[in-house]
Tab-separated table of C-alpha atoms and ligand atoms in Angstrom:
chain	number	residue	atom	x	y	z
A	1	MET	CA	63.488	-26.668	64.819
A	2	THR	CA	66.624	-28.672	64.048
A	3	ARG	CA	69.548	-28.733	66.471
A	4	ASP	CA	71.513	-26.663	63.940
A	5	GLU	CA	68.790	-23.978	63.835
A	6	GLN	CA	68.559	-23.927	67.632
A	7	LEU	CA	72.299	-23.410	67.990
A	8	ARG	CA	72.354	-20.691	65.335
A	9	GLN	CA	69.495	-18.788	66.926
A	10	ALA	CA	71.076	-19.036	70.357
A	11	ALA	CA	74.403	-17.718	69.013
A	12	TYR	CA	72.767	-14.821	67.137
A	13	ALA	CA	70.759	-13.952	70.273
A	14	GLU	CA	74.011	-13.824	72.255
A	15	MET	CA	75.486	-11.484	69.629
A	16	ASP	CA	72.478	-9.152	69.794
A	17	GLU	CA	72.306	-9.168	73.560
A	18	HIS	CA	75.954	-8.193	74.053
A	19	LYS	CA	76.639	-6.078	70.958
A	20	GLU	CA	76.650	-2.811	72.877
A	21	ILE	CA	78.923	-3.864	75.709
A	22	VAL	CA	81.387	-5.479	73.293
A	23	GLU	CA	81.578	-2.272	71.259
A	24	ARG	CA	82.045	-0.139	74.360
A	25	ASP	CA	85.323	-1.831	75.293
A	26	PRO	CA	88.225	0.655	75.012
A	27	TYR	CA	90.434	-2.342	74.221
A	28	ARG	CA	88.293	-3.404	71.244
A	29	LEU	CA	90.636	-3.488	68.252
A	30	ARG	CA	89.987	-1.334	65.179
A	31	TYR	CA	91.494	-3.253	62.277
A	32	HIS	CA	91.858	-6.847	63.450
A	33	LEU	CA	89.424	-9.766	63.170
A	34	MET	CA	87.670	-10.427	66.456
A	35	PRO	CA	84.630	-12.403	67.579
A	36	PRO	CA	81.328	-10.479	67.637
A	37	VAL	CA	80.893	-11.907	71.154
A	38	GLY	CA	82.550	-14.733	73.108
A	39	LEU	CA	85.873	-16.382	72.388
A	40	LEU	CA	87.746	-16.661	69.089
A	41	ASN	CA	90.659	-19.023	68.598
A	42	ASP	CA	92.301	-20.698	65.597
A	43	PRO	CA	92.035	-19.483	62.001
A	44	ASN	CA	90.289	-22.233	60.004
A	45	GLY	CA	89.564	-23.025	56.362
A	46	PHE	CA	91.592	-20.086	55.067
A	47	ILE	CA	91.135	-20.006	51.279
A	48	GLN	CA	90.737	-17.660	48.344
A	49	SER	CA	87.941	-18.845	46.081
A	50	ARG	CA	86.558	-16.968	43.066
A	51	GLY	CA	88.474	-13.888	44.144
A	52	VAL	CA	87.092	-13.916	47.697
A	53	TYR	CA	89.190	-14.681	50.774
A	54	HIS	CA	87.337	-16.752	53.353
A	55	LEU	CA	88.665	-16.932	56.864
A	56	TYR	CA	86.678	-19.155	59.204
A	57	TYR	CA	87.516	-19.245	62.871
A	58	GLN	CA	87.049	-21.286	66.029
A	59	TRP	CA	84.240	-19.583	67.895
A	60	MET	CA	82.559	-20.076	71.280
A	61	PRO	CA	79.619	-17.632	71.170
A	62	PHE	CA	78.201	-18.407	74.635
A	63	LYS	CA	81.136	-17.558	76.919
A	64	THR	CA	84.685	-16.209	76.958
A	65	GLY	CA	86.046	-19.718	77.429
A	66	HIS	CA	86.573	-22.872	75.386
A	67	GLY	CA	83.895	-25.491	74.703
A	68	ALA	CA	81.755	-26.814	71.849
A	69	LYS	CA	83.156	-24.652	69.069
A	70	PHE	CA	81.353	-23.219	66.060
A	71	TRP	CA	82.997	-22.105	62.833
A	72	GLY	CA	82.492	-18.360	62.477
A	73	HIS	CA	83.176	-16.805	59.096
A	74	TYR	CA	84.711	-13.614	57.683
A	75	SER	CA	85.065	-12.831	53.962
A	76	SER	CA	87.007	-10.191	52.056
A	77	THR	CA	88.226	-9.332	48.568
A	78	ASP	CA	91.297	-7.435	49.751
A	79	LEU	CA	92.424	-8.820	53.151
A	80	VAL	CA	91.631	-5.405	54.688
A	81	ASP	CA	87.854	-4.932	54.717
A	82	TRP	CA	86.096	-7.988	56.049
A	83	THR	CA	82.421	-8.896	56.251
A	84	HIS	CA	81.184	-11.013	59.127
A	85	GLU	CA	79.167	-13.756	57.444
A	86	GLU	CA	76.588	-16.230	58.671
A	87	ILE	CA	77.769	-19.002	60.958
A	88	ALA	CA	79.472	-21.672	58.830
A	89	LEU	CA	79.263	-24.710	61.132
A	90	THR	CA	77.468	-25.441	64.400
A	91	PRO	CA	78.279	-28.513	66.554
A	92	SER	CA	74.862	-30.019	65.857
A	93	GLU	CA	75.569	-33.643	64.918
A	94	TRP	CA	76.571	-36.646	67.061
A	95	TYR	CA	80.066	-36.782	65.548
A	96	GLU	CA	80.877	-33.159	66.497
A	97	LYS	CA	78.623	-32.525	69.464
A	98	ASN	CA	81.469	-31.174	71.613
A	99	GLY	CA	82.874	-28.943	68.924
A	100	CYS	CA	83.534	-28.434	65.244
A	101	TYR	CA	87.250	-28.151	65.867
A	102	SER	CA	89.945	-26.739	63.590
A	103	GLY	CA	90.447	-27.645	59.967
A	104	SER	CA	91.101	-26.411	56.459
A	105	ALA	CA	89.496	-25.757	53.074
A	106	ILE	CA	90.208	-26.803	49.499
A	107	GLU	CA	88.379	-26.009	46.273
A	108	HIS	CA	87.192	-28.981	44.214
A	109	ASP	CA	84.775	-28.943	41.240
A	110	GLY	CA	84.068	-25.278	41.986
A	111	ASN	CA	82.926	-26.011	45.562
A	112	ILE	CA	84.645	-25.291	48.848
A	113	HIS	CA	85.334	-28.504	50.757
A	114	VAL	CA	86.167	-28.049	54.415
A	115	PHE	CA	87.758	-30.745	56.559
A	116	TYR	CA	87.482	-30.293	60.307
A	117	THR	CA	87.619	-32.290	63.514
A	118	GLY	CA	84.412	-33.526	65.086
A	119	ASN	CA	85.149	-33.520	68.800
A	120	VAL	CA	83.072	-35.850	70.996
A	121	LYS	CA	83.314	-36.358	74.752
A	122	ASP	CA	81.209	-38.659	76.930
A	123	GLU	CA	80.120	-38.047	80.558
A	124	GLU	CA	83.404	-39.454	81.896
A	125	GLY	CA	85.372	-37.063	79.687
A	126	ASN	CA	86.490	-39.817	77.260
A	127	ARG	CA	87.262	-38.308	73.905
A	128	GLU	CA	86.441	-39.413	70.365
A	129	THR	CA	87.650	-37.705	67.235
A	130	TYR	CA	86.359	-37.739	63.659
A	131	GLN	CA	87.825	-35.898	60.681
A	132	CYS	CA	84.744	-34.621	58.874
A	133	LEU	CA	83.868	-33.140	55.496
A	134	ALA	CA	81.391	-30.368	54.649
A	135	VAL	CA	80.828	-28.909	51.181
A	136	SER	CA	79.674	-25.460	50.125
A	137	GLU	CA	78.889	-23.799	46.807
A	138	ASP	CA	79.224	-20.250	48.092
A	139	GLY	CA	81.456	-20.619	51.148
A	140	VAL	CA	78.542	-19.538	53.353
A	141	THR	CA	76.145	-22.473	53.633
A	142	PHE	CA	77.584	-25.935	54.188
A	143	ASP	CA	76.288	-29.397	53.523
A	144	LYS	CA	77.756	-31.766	56.128
A	145	LYS	CA	78.959	-35.130	54.821
A	146	GLY	CA	80.060	-36.511	58.206
A	147	PRO	CA	83.259	-38.339	59.187
A	148	VAL	CA	85.680	-39.356	56.422
A	149	VAL	CA	88.680	-40.311	58.560
A	150	HIS	CA	88.619	-42.475	61.687
A	151	LEU	CA	91.363	-42.708	64.272
A	152	PRO	CA	94.189	-44.993	63.071
A	153	VAL	CA	95.879	-47.453	65.446
A	154	GLY	CA	98.815	-46.043	67.392
A	155	PHE	CA	97.302	-42.679	68.363
A	156	THR	CA	95.278	-41.324	71.268
A	157	ALA	CA	92.061	-39.395	70.575
A	158	HIS	CA	94.126	-36.189	70.616
A	159	PHE	CA	94.053	-36.376	66.861
A	160	ARG	CA	92.794	-33.246	65.099
A	161	ASP	CA	93.104	-30.211	62.823
A	162	PRO	CA	93.209	-31.736	59.287
A	163	LYS	CA	94.942	-29.643	56.616
A	164	VAL	CA	94.278	-30.805	53.053
A	165	TRP	CA	96.035	-29.991	49.762
A	166	LYS	CA	96.479	-31.399	46.265
A	167	GLN	CA	99.839	-32.330	44.793
A	168	ASP	CA	100.560	-34.128	41.490
A	169	GLY	CA	96.912	-35.170	41.171
A	170	THR	CA	96.638	-36.711	44.656
A	171	TYR	CA	95.059	-35.239	47.786
A	172	TYR	CA	96.962	-35.230	51.066
A	173	MET	CA	95.846	-34.559	54.616
A	174	VAL	CA	98.053	-33.867	57.612
A	175	VAL	CA	96.582	-34.238	61.099
A	176	GLY	CA	97.956	-33.089	64.479
A	177	ALA	CA	98.412	-36.075	66.759
A	178	GLN	CA	99.624	-37.761	69.894
A	179	THR	CA	100.972	-41.307	69.715
A	180	THR	CA	99.856	-43.895	72.286
A	181	ASP	CA	103.264	-43.457	73.968
A	182	LEU	CA	102.386	-39.771	74.333
A	183	LYS	CA	104.664	-38.210	71.724
A	184	GLY	CA	103.612	-35.288	69.562
A	185	ALA	CA	103.281	-36.279	65.898
A	186	VAL	CA	101.902	-35.298	62.504
A	187	ALA	CA	99.999	-38.082	60.706
A	188	ILE	CA	99.562	-38.081	56.927
A	189	PHE	CA	96.804	-39.518	54.724
A	190	ARG	CA	96.204	-39.679	50.985
A	191	SER	CA	93.104	-39.767	48.802
A	192	GLU	CA	92.179	-39.780	45.123
A	193	ASN	CA	88.709	-38.277	45.605
A	194	LEU	CA	88.569	-36.366	48.948
A	195	ALA	CA	86.095	-38.924	50.341
A	196	ASP	CA	88.163	-42.107	50.788
A	197	TRP	CA	91.358	-41.601	52.757
A	198	THR	CA	94.232	-44.005	53.425
A	199	TYR	CA	96.542	-43.626	56.395
A	200	SER	CA	100.078	-43.353	55.131
A	201	GLY	CA	102.146	-43.021	58.326
A	202	ILE	CA	103.804	-40.472	60.543
A	203	LEU	CA	105.147	-37.452	58.687
A	204	ALA	CA	107.098	-35.956	61.589
A	205	GLY	CA	107.683	-36.533	65.310
A	206	GLY	CA	106.126	-39.569	66.961
A	207	GLY	CA	109.357	-40.419	68.761
A	208	ARG	CA	111.538	-40.429	65.645
A	209	GLY	CA	114.033	-38.190	63.879
A	210	LYS	CA	114.764	-34.596	64.816
A	211	LEU	CA	111.460	-34.240	66.649
A	212	ALA	CA	111.790	-37.534	68.536
A	213	ASP	CA	111.610	-35.971	71.963
A	214	PHE	CA	109.582	-32.875	71.292
A	215	GLY	CA	106.512	-32.603	73.461
A	216	TYR	CA	103.364	-34.688	73.900
A	217	MET	CA	101.058	-33.224	71.231
A	218	PHE	CA	101.337	-31.393	67.918
A	219	GLU	CA	98.363	-29.218	66.959
A	220	CYS	CA	97.415	-27.537	63.684
A	221	PRO	CA	99.938	-28.892	61.149
A	222	ASP	CA	100.277	-27.245	57.736
A	223	LEU	CA	102.689	-28.555	55.068
A	224	PHE	CA	103.396	-26.511	51.938
A	225	PRO	CA	106.112	-25.730	49.398
A	226	LEU	CA	107.791	-22.350	49.789
A	227	ASP	CA	110.633	-20.951	47.679
A	228	GLY	CA	111.899	-24.386	46.620
A	229	GLU	CA	111.637	-26.048	50.034
A	230	ASP	CA	108.863	-27.742	52.010
A	231	VAL	CA	107.779	-26.131	55.242
A	232	LEU	CA	105.827	-27.882	57.987
A	233	ILE	CA	104.211	-25.501	60.447
A	234	PHE	CA	102.757	-26.918	63.643
A	235	SER	CA	102.069	-26.010	67.268
A	236	PRO	CA	103.823	-28.371	69.689
A	237	GLN	CA	102.759	-28.751	73.312
A	238	GLY	CA	104.995	-29.881	76.159
A	239	LEU	CA	108.327	-28.190	75.402
A	240	GLU	CA	110.479	-26.936	78.258
A	241	ALA	CA	111.735	-23.345	78.090
A	242	GLU	CA	115.342	-23.188	76.862
A	243	GLY	CA	116.992	-19.796	77.400
A	244	MET	CA	115.084	-17.292	75.243
A	245	LYS	CA	113.236	-20.081	73.416
A	246	TYR	CA	109.881	-21.698	74.171
A	247	ARG	CA	108.873	-19.200	76.868
A	248	ASN	CA	105.139	-19.400	76.206
A	249	VAL	CA	102.981	-22.221	77.555
A	250	TYR	CA	102.817	-23.729	74.022
A	251	GLN	CA	104.739	-22.866	70.860
A	252	ALA	CA	104.096	-22.327	67.159
A	253	GLY	CA	106.829	-22.827	64.604
A	254	TYR	CA	108.151	-24.845	61.705
A	255	VAL	CA	110.670	-27.288	60.328
A	256	LYS	CA	111.969	-26.970	56.775
A	257	GLY	CA	113.037	-29.761	54.455
A	258	SER	CA	111.981	-31.923	51.568
A	259	PHE	CA	108.702	-33.844	51.211
A	260	ASP	CA	108.434	-36.814	48.855
A	261	PRO	CA	104.776	-37.131	47.781
A	262	GLU	CA	105.328	-40.714	46.514
A	263	SER	CA	106.498	-42.179	49.810
A	264	THR	CA	105.173	-39.342	52.034
A	265	ALA	CA	108.635	-39.226	53.637
A	266	PHE	CA	109.748	-35.854	54.974
A	267	GLU	CA	113.412	-35.059	55.670
A	268	HIS	CA	113.664	-31.934	57.744
A	269	GLY	CA	115.846	-29.749	59.945
A	270	ASP	CA	115.385	-28.337	63.429
A	271	PHE	CA	112.332	-26.579	64.824
A	272	GLU	CA	112.210	-22.773	64.752
A	273	GLU	CA	109.615	-20.637	66.464
A	274	LEU	CA	107.708	-18.419	64.062
A	275	ASP	CA	107.140	-15.557	66.474
A	276	ARG	CA	108.924	-14.259	69.557
A	277	GLY	CA	106.073	-12.484	71.325
A	278	PHE	CA	103.613	-13.571	74.008
A	279	ASP	CA	100.589	-14.275	71.831
A	280	PHE	CA	100.877	-16.367	68.713
A	281	TYR	CA	99.512	-19.860	68.099
A	282	ALA	CA	97.848	-22.257	65.636
A	283	PRO	CA	98.756	-20.352	62.444
A	284	GLN	CA	97.309	-21.478	59.113
A	285	THR	CA	98.310	-20.569	55.560
A	286	THR	CA	96.798	-20.500	52.100
A	287	LEU	CA	98.139	-19.868	48.607
A	288	ASP	CA	96.365	-17.002	46.868
A	289	ASP	CA	95.944	-16.149	43.174
A	290	LYS	CA	98.990	-13.873	43.301
A	291	GLY	CA	101.073	-16.916	44.268
A	292	ARG	CA	101.562	-15.687	47.816
A	293	ARG	CA	101.657	-17.991	50.840
A	294	ILE	CA	99.645	-15.990	53.373
A	295	LEU	CA	99.421	-16.761	57.066
A	296	TYR	CA	96.989	-15.850	59.812
A	297	GLY	CA	97.699	-16.764	63.413
A	298	TRP	CA	95.608	-16.721	66.553
A	299	MET	CA	96.841	-13.894	68.777
A	300	SER	CA	96.853	-15.896	71.990
A	301	VAL	CA	98.083	-19.189	73.417
A	302	PRO	CA	95.808	-21.816	75.029
A	303	ASP	CA	95.995	-22.145	78.825
A	304	GLN	CA	98.124	-18.985	79.148
A	305	ASN	CA	96.201	-16.743	81.573
A	306	GLU	CA	93.332	-16.580	79.121
A	307	GLN	CA	90.816	-15.819	81.856
A	308	ASN	CA	92.699	-12.734	83.051
A	309	HIS	CA	92.263	-10.596	79.941
A	310	PRO	CA	90.485	-7.312	80.737
A	311	THR	CA	88.242	-7.715	77.670
A	312	ILE	CA	86.339	-10.520	79.403
A	313	GLU	CA	84.172	-8.085	81.346
A	314	TYR	CA	83.142	-6.767	77.927
A	315	LYS	CA	82.058	-10.258	76.843
A	316	TRP	CA	84.687	-10.985	74.200
A	317	LEU	CA	88.141	-12.550	74.057
A	318	HIS	CA	91.027	-12.778	71.550
A	319	THR	CA	91.781	-11.752	67.990
A	320	MET	CA	93.553	-12.878	64.830
A	321	THR	CA	96.955	-11.513	63.813
A	322	LEU	CA	97.326	-9.383	60.696
A	323	PRO	CA	97.828	-11.351	57.455
A	324	ARG	CA	101.484	-12.016	56.681
A	325	GLU	CA	103.197	-13.224	53.549
A	326	LEU	CA	105.787	-15.960	54.072
A	327	LYS	CA	109.169	-16.136	52.355
A	328	VAL	CA	112.239	-18.292	52.854
A	329	VAL	CA	115.260	-16.029	53.333
A	330	GLY	CA	118.526	-17.823	54.010
A	331	ASP	CA	117.800	-20.380	56.691
A	332	LYS	CA	114.588	-18.888	57.962
A	333	VAL	CA	110.949	-18.341	57.160
A	334	TRP	CA	110.241	-14.617	57.250
A	335	GLN	CA	106.838	-13.049	57.858
A	336	ILE	CA	106.028	-9.862	55.973
A	337	PRO	CA	102.780	-7.915	56.487
A	338	VAL	CA	100.808	-8.110	53.205
A	339	GLY	CA	101.072	-5.024	50.991
A	340	GLU	CA	97.282	-4.488	51.068
A	341	LEU	CA	97.581	-3.233	54.653
A	342	THR	CA	98.814	0.136	53.358
A	343	ALA	CA	95.106	0.763	52.597
A	344	LEU	CA	94.616	1.152	56.353
A	345	ARG	CA	96.765	4.288	56.398
A	346	ALA	CA	94.868	7.543	56.875
A	347	GLU	CA	95.961	10.626	54.905
A	348	GLY	CA	99.045	12.392	56.171
A	349	VAL	CA	102.247	10.605	57.037
A	350	VAL	CA	104.404	12.130	59.794
A	351	GLU	CA	108.120	11.920	59.034
A	352	HIS	CA	111.161	12.535	61.179
A	353	ARG	CA	114.894	12.127	60.927
A	354	VAL	CA	115.823	11.320	64.489
A	355	THR	CA	119.095	11.560	66.385
A	356	LEU	CA	119.084	10.640	70.055
A	357	MET	CA	122.048	11.444	72.323
A	358	ARG	CA	121.614	9.882	75.767
A	359	GLU	CA	118.074	11.213	75.934
A	360	ASN	CA	114.408	10.372	75.911
A	361	LYS	CA	112.218	12.075	73.303
A	362	GLU	CA	108.676	12.336	72.109
A	363	LEU	CA	108.308	13.359	68.479
A	364	GLU	CA	105.882	15.886	67.045
A	365	GLY	CA	102.780	14.117	65.707
A	366	VAL	CA	103.924	10.662	66.841
A	367	ARG	CA	101.303	9.320	69.199
A	368	GLY	CA	98.095	7.356	68.976
A	369	LYS	CA	96.414	4.062	69.759
A	370	THR	CA	95.926	2.760	66.226
A	371	VAL	CA	99.138	3.525	64.381
A	372	GLU	CA	101.772	2.085	62.115
A	373	LEU	CA	105.395	3.064	62.683
A	374	GLN	CA	108.222	2.421	60.263
A	375	LEU	CA	111.788	2.913	61.496
A	376	ASP	CA	114.493	2.664	58.836
A	377	ASP	CA	118.267	3.062	58.642
A	378	ILE	CA	118.602	2.435	62.338
A	379	ARG	CA	122.130	3.108	63.587
A	380	ILE	CA	123.035	2.565	67.200
A	381	GLU	CA	126.478	3.497	68.476
A	382	ASN	CA	126.965	1.101	71.363
A	383	GLY	CA	124.387	0.972	74.143
A	384	TRP	CA	120.706	0.533	73.420
A	385	LEU	CA	117.712	2.042	71.680
A	386	ASP	CA	114.271	1.838	73.217
A	387	LEU	CA	110.724	2.669	72.213
A	388	THR	CA	108.066	2.962	74.907
A	389	ILE	CA	104.348	2.778	74.184
A	390	SER	CA	102.470	4.683	76.906
A	391	ASP	CA	102.490	2.599	80.111
A	392	GLY	CA	101.914	-0.722	78.370
A	393	ALA	CA	104.917	-1.925	76.403
A	394	ARG	CA	108.559	-1.313	75.620
A	395	LEU	CA	110.814	-2.449	72.772
A	396	LEU	CA	114.525	-2.498	73.411
A	397	TYR	CA	117.523	-3.402	71.296
A	398	HIS	CA	120.837	-3.843	73.014
A	399	GLN	CA	123.591	-3.328	70.479
A	400	SER	CA	126.431	-4.862	72.503
A	401	ASP	CA	124.459	-7.940	73.670
A	402	LYS	CA	122.709	-8.278	70.308
A	403	VAL	CA	119.451	-8.977	72.089
A	404	PHE	CA	116.007	-7.650	71.164
A	405	THR	CA	113.550	-7.460	74.061
A	406	PHE	CA	109.818	-6.877	74.163
A	407	GLU	CA	108.422	-5.989	77.556
A	408	ARG	CA	104.828	-5.515	78.610
A	409	LYS	CA	102.949	-4.766	81.770
A	410	SER	CA	101.379	-8.091	82.739
A	411	TYR	CA	97.584	-8.102	82.613
A	412	VAL	CA	97.624	-10.643	85.442
A	413	ASP	CA	99.547	-8.758	88.138
A	414	GLY	CA	100.950	-5.558	86.594
A	415	THR	CA	104.584	-6.676	86.822
A	416	VAL	CA	106.897	-6.308	83.832
A	417	GLU	CA	107.361	-9.471	81.771
A	418	LYS	CA	109.495	-9.964	78.682
A	419	ARG	CA	110.206	-12.036	75.598
A	420	GLN	CA	113.511	-11.890	73.760
A	421	CYS	CA	115.550	-13.084	70.814
A	422	THR	CA	119.095	-12.634	69.638
A	423	LEU	CA	119.488	-10.382	66.635
A	424	ASN	CA	122.772	-9.581	64.911
A	425	GLU	CA	121.728	-6.167	63.757
A	426	LEU	CA	118.640	-3.992	64.068
A	427	LYS	CA	118.141	-2.285	60.712
A	428	SER	CA	114.431	-1.574	60.590
A	429	MET	CA	111.151	-2.085	62.400
A	430	GLN	CA	107.582	-1.983	61.167
A	431	ILE	CA	105.166	-1.793	64.081
A	432	PHE	CA	101.380	-2.110	64.070
A	433	ILE	CA	99.588	-0.940	67.203
A	434	ASP	CA	95.848	-1.516	67.553
A	435	THR	CA	94.641	-0.333	71.016
A	436	SER	CA	95.579	-3.573	72.842
A	437	SER	CA	97.680	-5.443	70.292
A	438	ILE	CA	101.135	-4.953	68.867
A	439	GLU	CA	102.878	-6.683	65.964
A	440	ILE	CA	106.541	-5.896	65.400
A	441	PHE	CA	108.281	-6.902	62.157
A	442	ILE	CA	112.045	-6.627	62.500
A	443	ASN	CA	114.387	-6.114	59.526
A	444	GLY	CA	111.561	-6.613	57.020
A	445	GLY	CA	110.248	-9.845	58.564
A	446	GLU	CA	113.327	-11.678	59.879
A	447	GLU	CA	111.807	-11.775	63.389
A	448	THR	CA	108.329	-10.897	64.616
A	449	PHE	CA	106.923	-10.196	68.063
A	450	THR	CA	103.138	-10.485	68.402
A	451	SER	CA	101.424	-9.623	71.673
A	452	ARG	CA	98.384	-8.264	73.397
A	453	PHE	CA	99.062	-5.458	75.865
A	454	TYR	CA	96.811	-3.235	77.931
A	455	PRO	CA	97.989	0.353	78.331
A	456	SER	CA	95.858	2.766	80.357
A	457	PRO	CA	93.079	3.695	77.935
A	458	ASN	CA	93.599	7.459	78.418
A	459	LEU	CA	97.268	7.333	77.344
A	460	ASP	CA	98.564	7.378	73.766
A	461	ARG	CA	102.155	8.525	74.161
A	462	ILE	CA	105.055	6.977	72.257
A	463	SER	CA	108.620	7.862	73.250
A	464	PHE	CA	112.111	6.973	72.126
A	465	SER	CA	115.358	6.849	74.034
A	466	ALA	CA	118.972	5.855	73.610
A	467	SER	CA	121.679	5.157	76.158
A	468	LYS	CA	124.337	6.634	73.846
A	469	LYS	CA	123.854	7.757	70.252
A	470	ALA	CA	121.139	6.332	68.001
A	471	GLU	CA	119.787	7.516	64.671
A	472	PHE	CA	116.879	6.450	62.443
A	473	ARG	CA	114.297	7.672	59.962
A	474	LEU	CA	110.729	7.424	61.161
A	475	LYS	CA	107.365	7.376	59.427
A	476	LYS	CA	104.086	7.268	61.283
A	477	TRP	CA	100.592	6.726	59.965
A	478	SER	CA	97.291	6.776	61.792
A	479	LEU	CA	95.391	3.649	60.832
A	480	LYS	CA	91.682	3.339	60.237
A	481	ARG	CA	89.331	0.659	59.069
A	482	GLY	CA	87.828	1.002	55.591
B	501	LIG	C1	94.371	-25.154	68.966
B	501	LIG	C2	93.205	-26.083	69.237
B	501	LIG	C3	93.066	-27.144	68.154
B	501	LIG	C4	91.614	-27.504	68.244
B	501	LIG	C5	90.971	-26.186	68.557
B	501	LIG	C6	89.756	-26.256	69.421
B	501	LIG	O1	94.226	-23.917	69.612
B	501	LIG	O2	93.351	-26.698	70.511
B	501	LIG	O3	93.941	-28.234	68.290
B	501	LIG	O4	91.134	-28.046	67.051
B	501	LIG	O5	91.959	-25.409	69.201
B	501	LIG	O6	89.140	-25.007	69.515
């Protein structure tokens, strides 16, 4: 048996052995993408090819921790119903023996080409990194071509997560990096044929420009045009918290500007976080055949109490976010849940016109663990409006302070912890709850809060309160899969 076959069999055996316990978990989500067993992290190789969306993912099948990652694989024609496919990549070769790390996909000559990082560590923990290519006719079975990019001078071996695209007939690759003087950076390469790559310099960071002093490592870069501008998404590590900003252990966000494909120069503005919640990292986008730039993120953050999640005793850990369409509105990149998600709604919307006067209310038919809530025409006369989800989470908008707060009961010690952002006006909220996850889209996508939370499994209450007078229109749907 080859090493690849051994690893596949071992992973499938792990899936079979723990299938029942994983499915028994009351915190198992109902309409999100999760690992069948073990740990899931970054979205990888997100692409639509011949009408099928492929979303690969970082997967550790053997434990709820990090290690020598596989590429798991989901496919879908509608971004709602997904099929769990065969394992795409196992860490079977010398150049990837400690993990087929994150990467991206591009279609070329009708085949899917994936570029990913081969992670190698020796006994002393010294790291090597190779950017590798694998090719597939059907998106399911891959033919590994081995390393195509070696580490350029000036960087440490923290050099990974290639994202590849084609522009004006040339291929480009951005790679997340750390310079030898320990600055976070994005490196850029070019190629005429996807096999031979030339290093073209530092695209952003690396001790220069607006990101000169901005952490010690950038992970998972993704550069793409959006609404007439160029957006670089990446996940910096090593930022200090600054007021309401950068509260998580690591961040995920973007800079916006203008990329010159000739010189590979990139003029850009300041960094903005993409999400304000507790659990959002390593997002990746693709352009689909409707011309939409769609993003998936990993609903967690590395090294942030990962081993305390209650799902670990059920042998699985972490999930993807819902798919979101990106748009530039004014100065910001907005995230809007894709329209296809309305297919999750079960028959029978519950509607209310709500007026709260210094009171706390539950509303007829508004409860549940897998629900979508839409609040429109929100009007708050002074004071605050709050929405409480059983004993797990609370959303609060303070009209006079202009601050939006998300609070949850910590899964580490049960205390209340919060994330916040300033918001000039709260007009609407679209909220997706899925047993132990919540995604809040404010004002149609201007701000988002993405978090795991763990309410008592027997509770499904949702209540609303206002300190003075607040009014809104509410719609509630129960959500189901398929
Ligand atoms: C981001 C990340 C990537 C790496 C992968 C390993 O979460 O650390 O930089 O490729 O995860 O699983």
